[in-house]
Amino acid sequence: MARVSQEHLDARRRQILDGAALCFARNGFHATSMQDVLKEVDLSAGAVYRYFSGKEELIAAIVSEVLGEVRAAFEAAAEQTPPSSPDRLVADVLSNTLALRENLTVDGQPAFPRLVVQVWSEIPRNEALAVVMREGYGSVREAWARIVRLYQDSGRMRADIEPDHVARTMIAAVLGFIAQQALFGPVPVEVLRDGLRALMSMTDA
C-alpha cells in the first residue's frame, strides 16, 4: 500500500478544520452535528475520525491553532528592537489572522468573527475548551506583557503601569473589535489601528 504523504495528511486536516469552522460559525456548536461536518467537507466518517474524535476535539483544535498563531506573532514582535507601536502591531497581527481565513465565509460575510463569538458562548458549559482558552489567552498576555516592558524600558511608554494591565487592555480592544464585526458586519482593521493611534496621541490637558 502506498504511503500517504505528510503534505496530503496536512491538507486533509486543514480541509476538516475549515469545514468544521464554517459549520460552527453558521449554526453554532450545539446545532452542528458531526454529520453536518462530514457533509460540509464531503468526506467519510472514517476519514474524519482518523483526525478528530468529535466536535469537542475539533473546536479545541481550531481555538488552539488561532491562539497559537497570535501568540507566535506577538512573541516574534517581542524579539524586535524596537517592537512596532501598539496600534501598528495589533493591526498587523489581526490582519494576518483574518487573512489566513479569508476564504471562510457565511452568507458572504467573514466566518471568523462569528466563529469567535460561538466559541465564547461554549466556554461556560465546556470545561475542556475553557482550559484551552485560558492557557491560550494566558500565553498571549505574557507575550504582550513582554512587549510592554520593552516599550517601558525604552521610554516609549510610562513605566508606572503594570504591563499585564496593558496586555489585558489591548486584548480587550481586539476582542471587542471582533465582536463588533460579528454583530454589525465587516470593518477594515485600519479602523481599530486608527482608533488606537488617536487614543495614544492624547496628552494631559
Tab-separated table of C-alpha atoms in Angstrom:
chain	number	residue	atom	x	y	z
A	1	MET	CA	0.000	0.000	0.000
A	2	ALA	CA	1.390	3.387	-0.989
A	3	ARG	CA	2.311	5.672	1.876
A	4	VAL	CA	0.307	8.865	2.200
A	5	SER	CA	2.494	11.961	2.162
A	6	GLN	CA	2.599	14.357	5.090
A	7	GLU	CA	1.512	17.086	2.705
A	8	HIS	CA	-1.639	15.126	1.915
A	9	LEU	CA	-2.335	14.491	5.605
A	10	ASP	CA	-1.870	18.172	6.426
A	11	ALA	CA	-4.149	19.226	3.563
A	12	ARG	CA	-6.873	16.809	4.685
A	13	ARG	CA	-6.625	18.039	8.273
A	14	ARG	CA	-6.889	21.626	7.015
A	15	GLN	CA	-9.955	20.692	4.963
A	16	ILE	CA	-11.677	19.215	8.020
A	17	LEU	CA	-10.823	22.131	10.317
A	18	ASP	CA	-12.030	24.718	7.806
A	19	GLY	CA	-15.236	22.808	7.143
A	20	ALA	CA	-15.964	22.453	10.845
A	21	ALA	CA	-15.231	26.148	11.404
A	22	LEU	CA	-17.790	27.043	8.749
A	23	CYS	CA	-20.396	24.776	10.314
A	24	PHE	CA	-19.834	26.180	13.802
A	25	ALA	CA	-19.907	29.767	12.542
A	26	ARG	CA	-23.079	29.151	10.548
A	27	ASN	CA	-25.179	27.184	13.032
A	28	GLY	CA	-23.414	27.274	16.383
A	29	PHE	CA	-21.639	24.461	18.163
A	30	HIS	CA	-24.633	22.619	19.622
A	31	ALA	CA	-26.754	22.827	16.493
A	32	THR	CA	-23.926	21.355	14.417
A	33	SER	CA	-23.633	17.580	14.240
A	34	MET	CA	-20.707	15.533	13.036
A	35	GLN	CA	-22.920	14.586	10.092
A	36	ASP	CA	-23.066	18.286	9.194
A	37	VAL	CA	-19.266	18.422	9.247
A	38	LEU	CA	-18.990	15.269	7.110
A	39	LYS	CA	-21.367	16.781	4.568
A	40	GLU	CA	-19.503	20.108	4.559
A	41	VAL	CA	-16.108	18.521	3.868
A	42	ASP	CA	-17.537	15.741	1.649
A	43	LEU	CA	-15.613	13.002	3.433
A	44	SER	CA	-16.497	9.690	5.021
A	45	ALA	CA	-16.807	9.284	8.763
A	46	GLY	CA	-13.688	7.126	8.794
A	47	ALA	CA	-11.667	9.800	7.033
A	48	VAL	CA	-12.687	12.490	9.524
A	49	TYR	CA	-12.469	10.371	12.673
A	50	ARG	CA	-8.931	9.453	11.708
A	51	TYR	CA	-8.015	13.017	12.656
A	52	PHE	CA	-10.602	14.086	15.236
A	53	SER	CA	-12.698	12.123	17.712
A	54	GLY	CA	-15.649	14.525	17.617
A	55	LYS	CA	-16.914	18.091	17.809
A	56	GLU	CA	-15.148	18.870	21.074
A	57	GLU	CA	-11.767	17.947	19.670
A	58	LEU	CA	-12.479	19.899	16.501
A	59	ILE	CA	-13.365	23.130	18.280
A	60	ALA	CA	-10.401	22.780	20.636
A	61	ALA	CA	-8.067	22.292	17.663
A	62	ILE	CA	-9.453	25.377	15.901
A	63	VAL	CA	-9.067	27.526	19.022
A	64	SER	CA	-5.566	26.220	19.754
A	65	GLU	CA	-4.461	26.932	16.214
A	66	VAL	CA	-5.687	30.535	16.222
A	67	LEU	CA	-4.285	31.352	19.653
A	68	GLY	CA	-1.006	29.705	18.722
A	69	GLU	CA	-0.707	31.912	15.657
A	70	VAL	CA	-1.452	35.044	17.652
A	71	ARG	CA	0.973	34.108	20.418
A	72	ALA	CA	3.737	33.371	17.909
A	73	ALA	CA	3.180	36.728	16.195
A	74	PHE	CA	3.470	38.663	19.457
A	75	GLU	CA	6.457	36.627	20.598
A	76	ALA	CA	8.173	37.453	17.312
A	77	ALA	CA	7.348	41.120	17.870
A	78	ALA	CA	8.928	40.919	21.309
A	79	GLU	CA	12.202	39.919	19.645
A	80	GLN	CA	12.259	43.067	17.513
A	81	THR	CA	14.317	46.063	18.590
A	82	PRO	CA	12.298	48.133	18.955
A	83	PRO	CA	8.901	46.436	18.596
A	84	SER	CA	6.255	48.144	16.475
A	85	SER	CA	3.949	50.609	18.190
A	86	PRO	CA	0.792	49.060	19.741
A	87	ASP	CA	-1.576	50.380	17.075
A	88	ARG	CA	0.513	49.005	14.230
A	89	LEU	CA	1.301	45.738	15.984
A	90	VAL	CA	-2.328	44.947	16.797
A	91	ALA	CA	-3.440	45.800	13.262
A	92	ASP	CA	-0.719	43.655	11.686
A	93	VAL	CA	-1.445	40.597	13.833
A	94	LEU	CA	-5.216	40.846	13.422
A	95	SER	CA	-4.896	41.419	9.674
A	96	ASN	CA	-2.750	38.318	9.307
A	97	THR	CA	-5.141	36.232	11.414
A	98	LEU	CA	-8.111	37.308	9.307
A	99	ALA	CA	-6.223	36.902	6.028
A	100	LEU	CA	-5.418	33.265	6.820
A	101	ARG	CA	-9.175	32.612	6.982
A	102	GLU	CA	-10.488	35.000	4.357
A	103	ASN	CA	-11.679	32.057	2.253
A	104	LEU	CA	-14.140	31.081	5.000
A	105	THR	CA	-17.401	32.972	4.564
A	106	VAL	CA	-21.001	32.575	5.721
A	107	ASP	CA	-23.703	34.378	3.745
A	108	GLY	CA	-20.997	36.412	2.052
A	109	GLN	CA	-19.550	37.614	5.362
A	110	PRO	CA	-16.268	36.546	7.004
A	111	ALA	CA	-16.889	33.493	9.147
A	112	PHE	CA	-14.095	34.069	11.654
A	113	PRO	CA	-15.770	36.767	13.820
A	114	ARG	CA	-18.934	34.693	14.063
A	115	LEU	CA	-16.881	31.640	14.959
A	116	VAL	CA	-15.142	33.538	17.768
A	117	VAL	CA	-18.471	34.541	19.303
A	118	GLN	CA	-19.716	30.950	19.061
A	119	VAL	CA	-16.603	29.758	20.884
A	120	TRP	CA	-17.177	32.286	23.673
A	121	SER	CA	-20.733	31.055	24.161
A	122	GLU	CA	-19.487	27.486	24.530
A	123	ILE	CA	-16.891	28.178	27.235
A	124	PRO	CA	-19.263	28.210	30.282
A	125	ARG	CA	-20.505	24.687	29.511
A	126	ASN	CA	-17.292	23.125	28.148
A	127	GLU	CA	-14.510	22.936	30.730
A	128	ALA	CA	-12.014	21.348	28.327
A	129	LEU	CA	-12.458	24.239	25.913
A	130	ALA	CA	-12.284	26.717	28.790
A	131	VAL	CA	-8.877	25.278	29.727
A	132	VAL	CA	-7.639	25.655	26.154
A	133	MET	CA	-8.849	29.258	26.106
A	134	ARG	CA	-7.334	30.156	29.477
A	135	GLU	CA	-3.971	28.692	28.551
A	136	GLY	CA	-4.015	30.260	25.108
A	137	TYR	CA	-5.002	33.721	26.269
A	138	GLY	CA	-2.541	33.446	29.134
A	139	SER	CA	0.316	32.865	26.708
A	140	VAL	CA	-0.832	35.783	24.534
A	141	ARG	CA	-0.998	38.030	27.604
A	142	GLU	CA	2.510	37.019	28.603
A	143	ALA	CA	3.825	37.837	25.134
A	144	TRP	CA	2.062	41.201	25.192
A	145	ALA	CA	3.453	41.968	28.651
A	146	ARG	CA	6.975	41.338	27.347
A	147	ILE	CA	6.365	43.870	24.598
A	148	VAL	CA	5.015	46.394	27.099
A	149	ARG	CA	8.152	46.023	29.207
A	150	LEU	CA	10.223	46.756	26.098
A	151	TYR	CA	8.166	49.899	25.491
A	152	GLN	CA	8.702	50.937	29.107
A	153	ASP	CA	12.427	50.166	29.138
A	154	SER	CA	12.924	52.286	26.024
A	155	GLY	CA	10.931	55.191	27.460
A	156	ARG	CA	8.174	54.905	24.861
A	157	MET	CA	5.509	54.065	27.446
A	158	ARG	CA	5.027	55.283	31.002
A	159	ALA	CA	6.585	52.886	33.478
A	160	ASP	CA	4.132	53.230	36.359
A	161	ILE	CA	1.512	50.915	34.818
A	162	GLU	CA	1.616	47.159	35.334
A	163	PRO	CA	2.474	45.501	31.974
A	164	ASP	CA	-0.244	42.871	32.427
A	165	HIS	CA	-2.849	45.630	32.733
A	166	VAL	CA	-1.800	46.999	29.349
A	167	ALA	CA	-1.757	43.495	27.873
A	168	ARG	CA	-5.300	42.792	29.059
A	169	THR	CA	-6.492	46.127	27.673
A	170	MET	CA	-5.003	45.503	24.228
A	171	ILE	CA	-6.537	42.033	24.109
A	172	ALA	CA	-9.892	43.505	25.158
A	173	ALA	CA	-9.695	46.029	22.315
A	174	VAL	CA	-9.124	43.257	19.770
A	175	LEU	CA	-11.879	41.025	21.167
A	176	GLY	CA	-14.296	43.934	21.205
A	177	PHE	CA	-13.451	44.756	17.609
A	178	ILE	CA	-14.055	41.147	16.564
A	179	ALA	CA	-17.368	41.116	18.442
A	180	GLN	CA	-18.466	44.251	16.588
A	181	GLN	CA	-17.688	42.561	13.278
A	182	ALA	CA	-19.745	39.531	14.271
A	183	LEU	CA	-22.676	41.712	15.323
A	184	PHE	CA	-22.608	44.516	12.775
A	185	GLY	CA	-20.615	43.294	9.792
A	186	PRO	CA	-17.068	43.612	8.456
A	187	VAL	CA	-14.977	46.671	9.246
A	188	PRO	CA	-11.422	47.268	7.990
A	189	VAL	CA	-8.727	46.564	10.573
A	190	GLU	CA	-7.425	50.060	9.861
A	191	VAL	CA	-10.383	51.379	11.887
A	192	LEU	CA	-9.024	49.708	15.019
A	193	ARG	CA	-5.492	50.825	14.199
A	194	ASP	CA	-6.568	54.459	13.737
A	195	GLY	CA	-8.667	54.431	16.890
A	196	LEU	CA	-5.776	53.160	18.975
A	197	ARG	CA	-3.452	55.663	17.333
A	198	ALA	CA	-5.788	58.513	18.247
A	199	LEU	CA	-6.020	57.370	21.867
A	200	MET	CA	-2.237	57.040	22.037
A	201	SER	CA	-1.865	60.638	20.827
A	202	MET	CA	-3.760	62.164	23.769
A	203	THR	CA	-1.903	64.405	26.203
A	204	ASP	CA	-2.857	65.670	29.635
A	205	ALA	CA	-4.833	68.903	29.471
